[in-house]
Tab-separated table of C-alpha atoms in Angstrom:
chain	number	residue	atom	x	y	z
A	1	MET	CA	119.862	120.964	86.102
A	2	LYS	CA	117.423	119.426	88.605
A	3	ILE	CA	118.047	116.242	90.550
A	4	ILE	CA	116.043	114.229	93.055
A	5	HIS	CA	117.987	113.014	96.060
A	6	LEU	CA	116.768	110.022	98.069
A	7	ALA	CA	118.390	107.410	100.302
A	8	ASP	CA	117.866	104.584	102.787
A	9	SER	CA	115.095	102.638	101.064
A	10	HIS	CA	116.039	99.498	103.044
A	11	LEU	CA	114.130	97.170	100.733
A	12	GLY	CA	113.604	93.883	102.548
A	13	PHE	CA	113.216	95.419	106.010
A	14	SER	CA	110.539	93.719	108.113
A	15	SER	CA	109.448	94.209	111.711
A	16	TYR	CA	106.718	93.858	114.359
A	17	SER	CA	105.444	90.467	113.069
A	18	ARG	CA	102.069	91.869	111.920
A	19	LEU	CA	100.947	89.956	108.804
A	20	ASP	CA	98.490	90.889	106.059
A	21	GLU	CA	95.741	88.664	104.643
A	22	HIS	CA	98.327	86.907	102.453
A	23	GLY	CA	100.654	86.101	105.348
A	24	ARG	CA	103.190	88.784	104.386
A	25	ASN	CA	104.867	91.089	106.888
A	26	ARG	CA	102.889	94.345	106.722
A	27	VAL	CA	105.859	96.611	107.408
A	28	GLU	CA	107.938	94.926	104.710
A	29	GLU	CA	105.116	95.387	102.201
A	30	MET	CA	104.822	99.057	103.203
A	31	VAL	CA	108.524	99.547	102.470
A	32	TYR	CA	108.010	98.115	98.968
A	33	SER	CA	104.924	100.226	98.296
A	34	GLY	CA	106.707	103.341	99.592
A	35	PHE	CA	109.599	102.747	97.201
A	36	GLU	CA	107.186	102.376	94.291
A	37	LYS	CA	105.372	105.577	95.294
A	38	ALA	CA	108.747	107.321	95.360
A	39	ILE	CA	109.353	106.113	91.788
A	40	ASP	CA	105.916	107.515	90.836
A	41	LYS	CA	106.829	110.898	92.318
A	42	ILE	CA	110.201	110.934	90.537
A	43	ILE	CA	108.658	110.166	87.159
A	44	GLU	CA	106.020	112.836	87.763
A	45	ALA	CA	108.701	115.445	88.558
A	46	HIS	CA	110.954	114.194	85.704
A	47	PRO	CA	114.294	115.503	86.997
A	48	ASP	CA	117.476	115.451	84.946
A	49	ALA	CA	118.908	112.760	87.244
A	50	VAL	CA	118.138	110.742	90.389
A	51	VAL	CA	120.697	110.208	93.140
A	52	HIS	CA	120.264	107.374	95.652
A	53	ALA	CA	122.772	107.899	98.478
A	54	GLY	CA	122.964	104.337	99.764
A	55	ASP	CA	121.163	101.535	101.614
A	56	VAL	CA	118.879	100.568	98.775
A	57	PHE	CA	118.609	97.151	100.451
A	58	HIS	CA	118.370	96.324	104.141
A	59	HIS	CA	120.565	93.227	103.810
A	60	VAL	CA	123.762	92.617	101.874
A	61	ARG	CA	122.188	89.386	100.606
A	62	PRO	CA	118.642	90.488	99.754
A	63	LYS	CA	115.935	87.995	98.920
A	64	ILE	CA	114.277	87.756	95.521
A	65	LYS	CA	111.417	90.165	96.230
A	66	PRO	CA	113.493	93.260	97.186
A	67	LEU	CA	115.715	92.592	94.155
A	68	PHE	CA	112.631	92.398	91.939
A	69	ILE	CA	111.077	95.580	93.381
A	70	PHE	CA	114.327	97.466	92.841
A	71	GLN	CA	114.765	96.148	89.299
A	72	ARG	CA	111.207	97.150	88.396
A	73	GLY	CA	111.801	100.657	89.769
A	74	LEU	CA	115.038	101.014	87.780
A	75	GLN	CA	113.320	99.891	84.599
A	76	ARG	CA	110.584	102.471	85.051
A	77	LEU	CA	113.116	105.278	85.532
A	78	VAL	CA	115.157	104.171	82.512
A	79	GLN	CA	112.029	103.986	80.365
A	80	ALA	CA	111.153	107.514	81.493
A	81	GLY	CA	114.596	108.681	80.344
A	82	ILE	CA	115.852	109.592	83.830
A	83	PRO	CA	119.521	108.747	84.569
A	84	VAL	CA	120.175	107.108	87.963
A	85	ILE	CA	123.254	107.413	90.208
A	86	ILE	CA	123.536	104.990	93.162
A	87	ILE	CA	126.120	104.283	95.832
A	88	SER	CA	126.205	101.336	98.231
A	89	GLY	CA	125.657	102.018	101.937
A	90	ASN	CA	126.645	100.179	105.081
A	91	HIS	CA	123.605	97.885	104.902
A	92	ASP	CA	123.889	96.732	101.288
A	93	ALA	CA	127.697	96.701	100.919
A	94	PRO	CA	129.699	93.490	101.556
A	95	LYS	CA	132.084	93.826	104.486
A	96	SER	CA	134.961	92.060	102.742
A	97	PHE	CA	136.412	91.716	99.248
A	98	ASN	CA	135.479	88.028	98.997
A	99	GLN	CA	131.730	88.773	99.027
A	100	THR	CA	129.669	89.860	96.034
A	101	SER	CA	127.624	93.042	96.025
A	102	PRO	CA	123.919	92.704	95.158
A	103	PHE	CA	124.408	95.634	92.765
A	104	ARG	CA	126.455	93.415	90.447
A	105	LEU	CA	123.099	92.177	89.131
A	106	PHE	CA	122.330	95.639	87.768
A	107	GLU	CA	125.604	96.500	86.088
A	108	GLY	CA	125.496	97.468	82.432
A	109	ILE	CA	121.975	98.922	82.439
A	110	LYS	CA	121.914	102.021	80.241
A	111	ASP	CA	121.891	105.297	82.206
A	112	VAL	CA	122.216	103.480	85.558
A	113	HIS	CA	125.506	104.292	87.321
A	114	ILE	CA	126.403	102.398	90.516
A	115	ALA	CA	129.424	102.965	92.782
A	116	GLN	CA	129.833	99.788	94.835
A	117	ARG	CA	133.520	98.773	94.977
A	118	TYR	CA	134.706	100.579	98.143
A	119	ARG	CA	136.344	103.277	96.023
A	120	TYR	CA	135.687	106.625	94.429
A	121	GLU	CA	133.948	106.685	91.051
A	122	CYS	CA	132.829	109.605	88.893
A	123	PHE	CA	129.830	109.558	86.546
A	124	GLU	CA	129.033	112.226	83.979
A	125	VAL	CA	125.407	113.152	83.310
A	126	ASP	CA	124.893	116.025	80.905
A	127	ASP	CA	127.241	118.780	82.108
A	128	CYS	CA	127.415	117.564	85.714
A	129	SER	CA	129.972	115.291	87.402
A	130	PHE	CA	128.669	113.044	90.181
A	131	HIS	CA	131.565	112.216	92.503
A	132	CYS	CA	130.582	109.054	94.367
A	133	ILE	CA	132.232	107.620	97.471
A	134	PRO	CA	130.338	104.449	98.476
A	135	PHE	CA	130.710	102.505	101.712
A	136	CYS	CA	134.411	101.892	102.422
A	137	LEU	CA	135.834	99.043	104.475
A	138	GLU	CA	137.790	101.327	106.819
A	139	PRO	CA	136.811	104.785	108.157
A	140	GLN	CA	140.111	106.329	107.051
A	141	ASP	CA	139.473	105.245	103.442
A	142	TYR	CA	136.965	108.052	102.874
A	143	LEU	CA	139.623	110.751	103.118
A	144	VAL	CA	141.910	108.760	100.796
A	145	GLU	CA	139.148	108.365	98.189
A	146	PHE	CA	138.098	111.996	98.552
A	147	GLU	CA	141.578	113.138	97.536
A	148	LYS	CA	141.046	111.491	94.126
A	149	ILE	CA	138.288	113.963	93.210
A	150	ARG	CA	139.001	116.480	90.454
A	151	ARG	CA	136.436	119.260	90.043
A	152	SER	CA	134.987	119.746	86.585
A	153	GLY	CA	132.848	122.871	86.903
A	154	ARG	CA	129.486	121.482	88.028
A	155	ASP	CA	130.038	118.921	90.757
A	156	VAL	CA	127.824	116.841	93.039
A	157	LEU	CA	129.347	114.759	95.846
A	158	VAL	CA	127.499	111.600	96.987
A	159	MET	CA	128.449	109.816	100.251
A	160	HIS	CA	126.945	107.520	102.878
A	161	GLY	CA	127.689	107.823	106.598
A	162	MET	CA	127.158	109.980	109.701
A	163	VAL	CA	128.884	113.350	109.604
A	164	GLU	CA	130.836	114.379	112.708
A	165	SER	CA	128.454	117.194	113.541
A	166	LEU	CA	125.636	114.640	113.974
A	167	LYS	CA	127.626	111.983	115.831
A	168	ASN	CA	125.232	112.190	118.783
A	169	GLN	CA	122.596	110.804	116.384
A	170	LYS	CA	124.557	107.634	115.609
A	171	MET	CA	122.307	104.747	114.653
A	172	LYS	CA	124.659	102.033	115.951
A	173	SER	CA	124.163	99.846	112.887
A	174	VAL	CA	126.647	97.410	111.385
A	175	GLY	CA	129.403	99.160	109.448
A	176	GLU	CA	128.323	102.675	110.477
A	177	HIS	CA	131.176	105.051	109.633
A	178	GLU	CA	131.692	108.646	110.635
A	179	LEU	CA	132.352	111.164	107.858
A	180	ASN	CA	134.827	113.914	108.660
A	181	ASP	CA	133.263	117.371	108.414
A	182	SER	CA	136.263	118.429	106.324
A	183	LEU	CA	134.693	116.487	103.432
A	184	LEU	CA	131.797	118.942	103.284
A	185	LYS	CA	133.516	121.343	100.914
A	186	SER	CA	131.668	124.465	99.851
A	187	ASP	CA	132.902	124.313	96.255
A	188	PHE	CA	130.541	121.442	95.410
A	189	ASP	CA	127.264	122.501	93.878
A	190	TYR	CA	125.531	119.975	96.126
A	191	ILE	CA	126.446	117.195	98.579
A	192	ALA	CA	123.958	114.312	98.727
A	193	LEU	CA	124.221	112.274	101.931
A	194	GLY	CA	122.674	109.008	103.046
A	195	HIS	CA	122.440	107.042	106.319
A	196	PHE	CA	120.664	109.516	108.630
A	197	HIS	CA	116.922	108.847	108.268
A	198	CYS	CA	115.701	112.391	108.908
A	199	GLN	CA	115.827	115.175	106.310
A	200	ALA	CA	118.519	117.544	107.516
A	201	GLN	CA	120.772	120.299	106.207
A	202	VAL	CA	124.268	119.917	107.692
A	203	SER	CA	126.073	122.708	105.824
A	204	ALA	CA	125.235	125.334	103.223
A	205	ASN	CA	125.292	122.776	100.399
A	206	ALA	CA	125.075	119.378	102.177
A	207	TYR	CA	121.828	117.556	102.949
A	208	TYR	CA	120.516	114.250	104.178
A	209	SER	CA	117.392	113.359	102.211
A	210	GLY	CA	116.192	111.090	105.004
A	211	SER	CA	114.280	107.876	104.374
A	212	VAL	CA	110.827	107.517	102.865
A	213	GLU	CA	109.713	105.141	105.653
A	214	TYR	CA	109.754	105.005	109.447
A	215	PHE	CA	111.908	102.190	110.810
A	216	ASN	CA	111.566	102.687	114.585
A	217	PHE	CA	109.762	104.969	117.030
A	218	GLY	CA	112.893	107.053	117.477
A	219	GLU	CA	112.088	108.416	114.007
A	220	ALA	CA	108.457	109.306	114.770
A	221	GLY	CA	109.175	113.041	114.727
A	222	ASP	CA	111.378	112.974	111.618
A	223	VAL	CA	110.565	114.544	108.257
A	224	LYS	CA	110.399	111.781	105.628
A	225	GLY	CA	110.576	111.814	101.841
A	226	MET	CA	112.986	113.010	99.131
A	227	LEU	CA	114.650	116.262	98.106
A	228	LEU	CA	114.290	118.146	94.823
A	229	VAL	CA	117.521	120.030	94.128
A	230	ASP	CA	117.840	122.854	91.588
A	231	LEU	CA	121.549	123.137	90.805
A	232	GLU	CA	121.008	126.276	88.722
A	233	ARG	CA	119.346	128.302	91.462
A	234	GLY	CA	120.663	126.424	94.489
A	235	GLY	CA	117.190	125.669	95.795
A	236	VAL	CA	116.332	122.539	97.795
A	237	SER	CA	112.742	121.514	98.552
A	238	SER	CA	111.168	118.505	100.229
A	239	ILE	CA	108.965	116.004	98.405
A	240	GLN	CA	106.612	114.094	100.694
A	241	VAL	CA	106.032	110.578	99.426
A	242	LYS	CA	103.590	109.274	102.044
A	243	PRO	CA	101.474	110.898	104.771
A	244	LYS	CA	102.832	110.703	108.316
A	245	TYR	CA	101.800	107.340	109.720
A	246	MET	CA	103.933	106.858	112.862
A	247	ILE	CA	102.667	108.392	116.102
A	248	ASP	CA	104.614	108.243	119.344
A	249	HIS	CA	102.406	109.892	121.958
A	250	PRO	CA	104.085	112.011	124.656
A	251	PRO	CA	104.230	110.194	128.020
A	252	VAL	CA	101.071	110.397	130.138
A	253	ASP	CA	101.692	110.725	133.876
A	254	CYS	CA	99.515	108.116	135.595
A	255	THR	CA	100.490	108.992	139.161
A	256	GLY	CA	97.573	108.119	141.464
A	257	MET	CA	95.357	106.838	138.641
A	258	ARG	CA	92.984	103.928	139.216
A	259	SER	CA	92.598	101.187	136.613
A	260	ASP	CA	89.449	102.758	135.135
A	261	GLU	CA	91.217	106.110	134.751
A	262	ILE	CA	94.234	104.506	133.032
A	263	ALA	CA	91.901	102.579	130.718
A	264	GLU	CA	89.969	105.748	129.865
A	265	CYS	CA	93.229	107.543	129.044
A	266	ILE	CA	94.304	104.720	126.720
A	267	MET	CA	90.918	104.659	124.998
A	268	GLU	CA	91.081	108.406	124.383
A	269	LEU	CA	94.308	107.926	122.432
A	270	SER	CA	93.106	104.849	120.546
A	271	HIS	CA	90.093	105.877	118.491
A	272	GLU	CA	89.948	103.695	115.391
A	273	ASP	CA	90.125	106.698	113.054
A	274	ASP	CA	93.361	107.768	114.782
A	275	ILE	CA	95.137	104.409	114.547
A	276	LEU	CA	93.820	102.947	111.268
A	277	ASP	CA	96.788	101.871	109.101
A	278	ARG	CA	99.214	103.668	111.394
A	279	MET	CA	102.013	102.704	113.745
A	280	VAL	CA	101.080	103.951	117.212
A	281	ARG	CA	102.799	103.841	120.589
A	282	ILE	CA	101.123	105.036	123.788
A	283	ASN	CA	103.554	105.858	126.587
A	284	LEU	CA	102.485	105.739	130.235
A	285	LYS	CA	104.708	106.688	133.161
A	286	ASN	CA	104.411	106.287	136.930
A	287	VAL	CA	101.850	103.519	136.467
A	288	ASN	CA	100.538	101.557	139.414
A	289	ARG	CA	101.291	97.960	138.483
A	290	SER	CA	98.255	96.470	140.212
A	291	ALA	CA	95.940	99.027	138.666
A	292	TYR	CA	97.340	98.337	135.194
A	293	ARG	CA	96.979	94.585	135.605
A	294	SER	CA	93.373	95.106	136.614
A	295	ILE	CA	92.512	96.485	133.168
A	296	ASP	CA	90.892	94.033	130.760
A	297	GLN	CA	94.024	92.959	128.858
A	298	GLY	CA	91.982	91.296	126.135
A	299	LYS	CA	90.280	94.608	125.439
A	300	LEU	CA	93.647	96.334	125.242
A	301	ASN	CA	94.902	93.704	122.817
A	302	ARG	CA	91.882	94.255	120.565
A	303	LEU	CA	92.444	98.024	120.455
A	304	GLY	CA	95.223	97.855	117.885
A	305	ALA	CA	93.491	95.499	115.437
A	306	SER	CA	93.164	98.192	112.757
A	307	ALA	CA	96.703	99.539	113.203
A	308	ILE	CA	99.823	98.436	111.365
A	309	TYR	CA	101.421	98.255	114.793
A	310	PHE	CA	100.056	99.218	118.204
A	311	LYS	CA	102.034	99.294	121.447
A	312	ILE	CA	101.284	100.398	124.992
A	313	ARG	CA	104.510	101.033	126.873
A	314	ALA	CA	103.932	101.292	130.612
A	315	ASP	CA	106.730	102.429	132.912
A	316	PHE	CA	105.765	101.378	136.395
A	317	SER	CA	106.478	103.646	139.330
A	318	ASP	CA	109.902	103.120	140.923
A	319	GLU	CA	108.416	103.394	144.355
A	320	GLU	CA	106.111	100.472	143.753
A	321	ASP	CA	108.887	98.348	142.263
A	322	ARG	CA	111.170	98.991	145.222
A	323	ILE	CA	108.760	98.969	148.158
A	324	GLU	CA	105.943	96.593	148.984
A	325	ARG	CA	103.205	98.498	150.767
A	326	PRO	CA	102.795	96.898	154.217
A	327	VAL	CA	99.435	95.245	154.779
A	328	ASP	CA	97.861	94.719	158.186
A	329	ARG	CA	96.761	91.085	158.237
A	330	ARG	CA	93.803	92.049	160.382
A	331	MET	CA	92.566	94.178	157.449
A	332	LEU	CA	92.838	91.553	154.683
A	333	HIS	CA	89.093	91.652	154.109
A	334	VAL	CA	89.358	95.410	153.405
A	335	GLU	CA	92.249	94.834	150.987
A	336	PHE	CA	90.219	92.147	149.253
A	337	GLY	CA	87.272	94.494	148.933
A	338	GLY	CA	89.457	97.106	147.228
A	339	PHE	CA	90.921	94.484	144.898
A	340	MET	CA	87.454	93.284	143.877
A	341	GLU	CA	86.264	96.851	143.321
A	342	GLU	CA	89.087	97.428	140.817
A	343	ARG	CA	88.113	94.219	139.024
A	344	ARG	CA	84.500	95.400	138.898
A	345	LEU	CA	85.521	98.767	137.427
A	346	ALA	CA	87.492	96.890	134.770
A	347	ASN	CA	84.300	94.909	133.940
A	348	GLN	CA	85.948	91.665	134.991
A	349	ILE	CA	83.209	90.735	137.476
A	350	PRO	CA	79.548	90.597	136.385
A	351	GLU	CA	77.414	92.926	138.487
A	352	SER	CA	74.927	90.126	139.102
A	353	ILE	CA	77.377	88.060	141.164
A	354	ARG	CA	79.501	90.858	142.606
A	355	GLY	CA	77.738	90.848	145.971
A	356	GLU	CA	77.968	87.087	146.336
A	357	VAL	CA	81.672	86.992	145.413
A	358	MET	CA	82.467	89.914	147.718
A	359	GLY	CA	80.557	88.388	150.617
A	360	TYR	CA	82.168	84.982	150.260
A	361	GLY	CA	85.645	86.402	149.759
A	362	ILE	CA	85.449	88.716	152.760
A	363	GLU	CA	84.319	85.857	154.969
A	364	VAL	CA	87.251	83.729	153.755
A	365	MET	CA	89.670	86.568	154.524
A	366	LYS	CA	88.264	86.955	158.028
A	367	LYS	CA	88.549	83.208	158.624
A	368	ALA	CA	92.099	83.258	157.283
A	369	VAL	CA	93.093	85.927	159.791
A	370	LEU	CA	91.464	84.027	162.615
A	371	ALA	CA	93.066	80.758	161.482
A	372	ARG	CA	96.449	82.431	161.320
A	373	GLN	CA	96.066	83.336	164.932
A	374	LYS	CA	95.097	79.736	165.751
A	375	GLU	CA	97.596	78.254	163.237
A	376	SER	CA	94.775	76.459	161.405
A	377	ILE	CA	92.251	77.293	158.682
A	378	ASP	CA	88.719	76.235	157.840
A	379	ALA	CA	87.486	77.613	154.489
A	380	SER	CA	84.486	75.312	154.190
């Protein structure tokens, strides 16, 4: 028997406020298209069953569009004759008994099995038992529900949460529960986990499939997609759904860099072919604040026009933030000359008037120093 294991679709997730030509959030639309591409890949592989290990939706009360996208995906799988097993995760499960699960809308669909009621449920598909423990209201409930499991011969366990061995990777999301490592029993043929967005093997038979999409730059280095599991041979292989499209560049040390050098560094990492339809973050450290402000900010803003999202994160040098460099008032005209030179290098002063501006400004600075000494000023 072969199954495809996926999780954490987060339909309805939106971020970064970048809109497409129709006024729709681009990231949200990417999440929908990624889910539909995942359905394409599943139908192409035609497994004996599909397991979704939780967080189908990003919100417990999803809007119409994520509900529609999910329904259309289910219908395609059912029409292809592929049984579906789903559990609710911490994002799409109500946090109290008086709320209604969005999965109630999909109950009764042939060959679609959904565990959503905070308790253990078992679904039989061919000769395999899928033991499902969805999101529970209290962390201790998982052990209680686990004790209800009775092995049948071929058994797959499906859960949603962060296992103890990965607790340093906690995502700090609402309702995040820790799963005791004692639940990862070796006598299951396979353990399908959801919640952690990176593909990861946590024991001999337990895997996180990861998410199809990137949801923040902390995931930029993660492997994304689904897992194809061969229960007969015990093999697990990754299925890539979309090419890598999030790039978080390693920090560039800008110690001692002038504005033109910082700008050149940014431009080197921002070629249109490298950022087109991607999410890109450029990280700068030890940046001179004055030098950075001297760069043409409008030009920087235009750099990311072809990207889904483009961010320059500049960490300014601690020394500059803590200490103001002392300036000799008698040398203000020299300071002004250096300031204007940085503006010229950033193409903020036309060459044709540079000399005139410099000359006038230096004279004003000299008069200011003299006036300070006389406690008066004449800038006429």
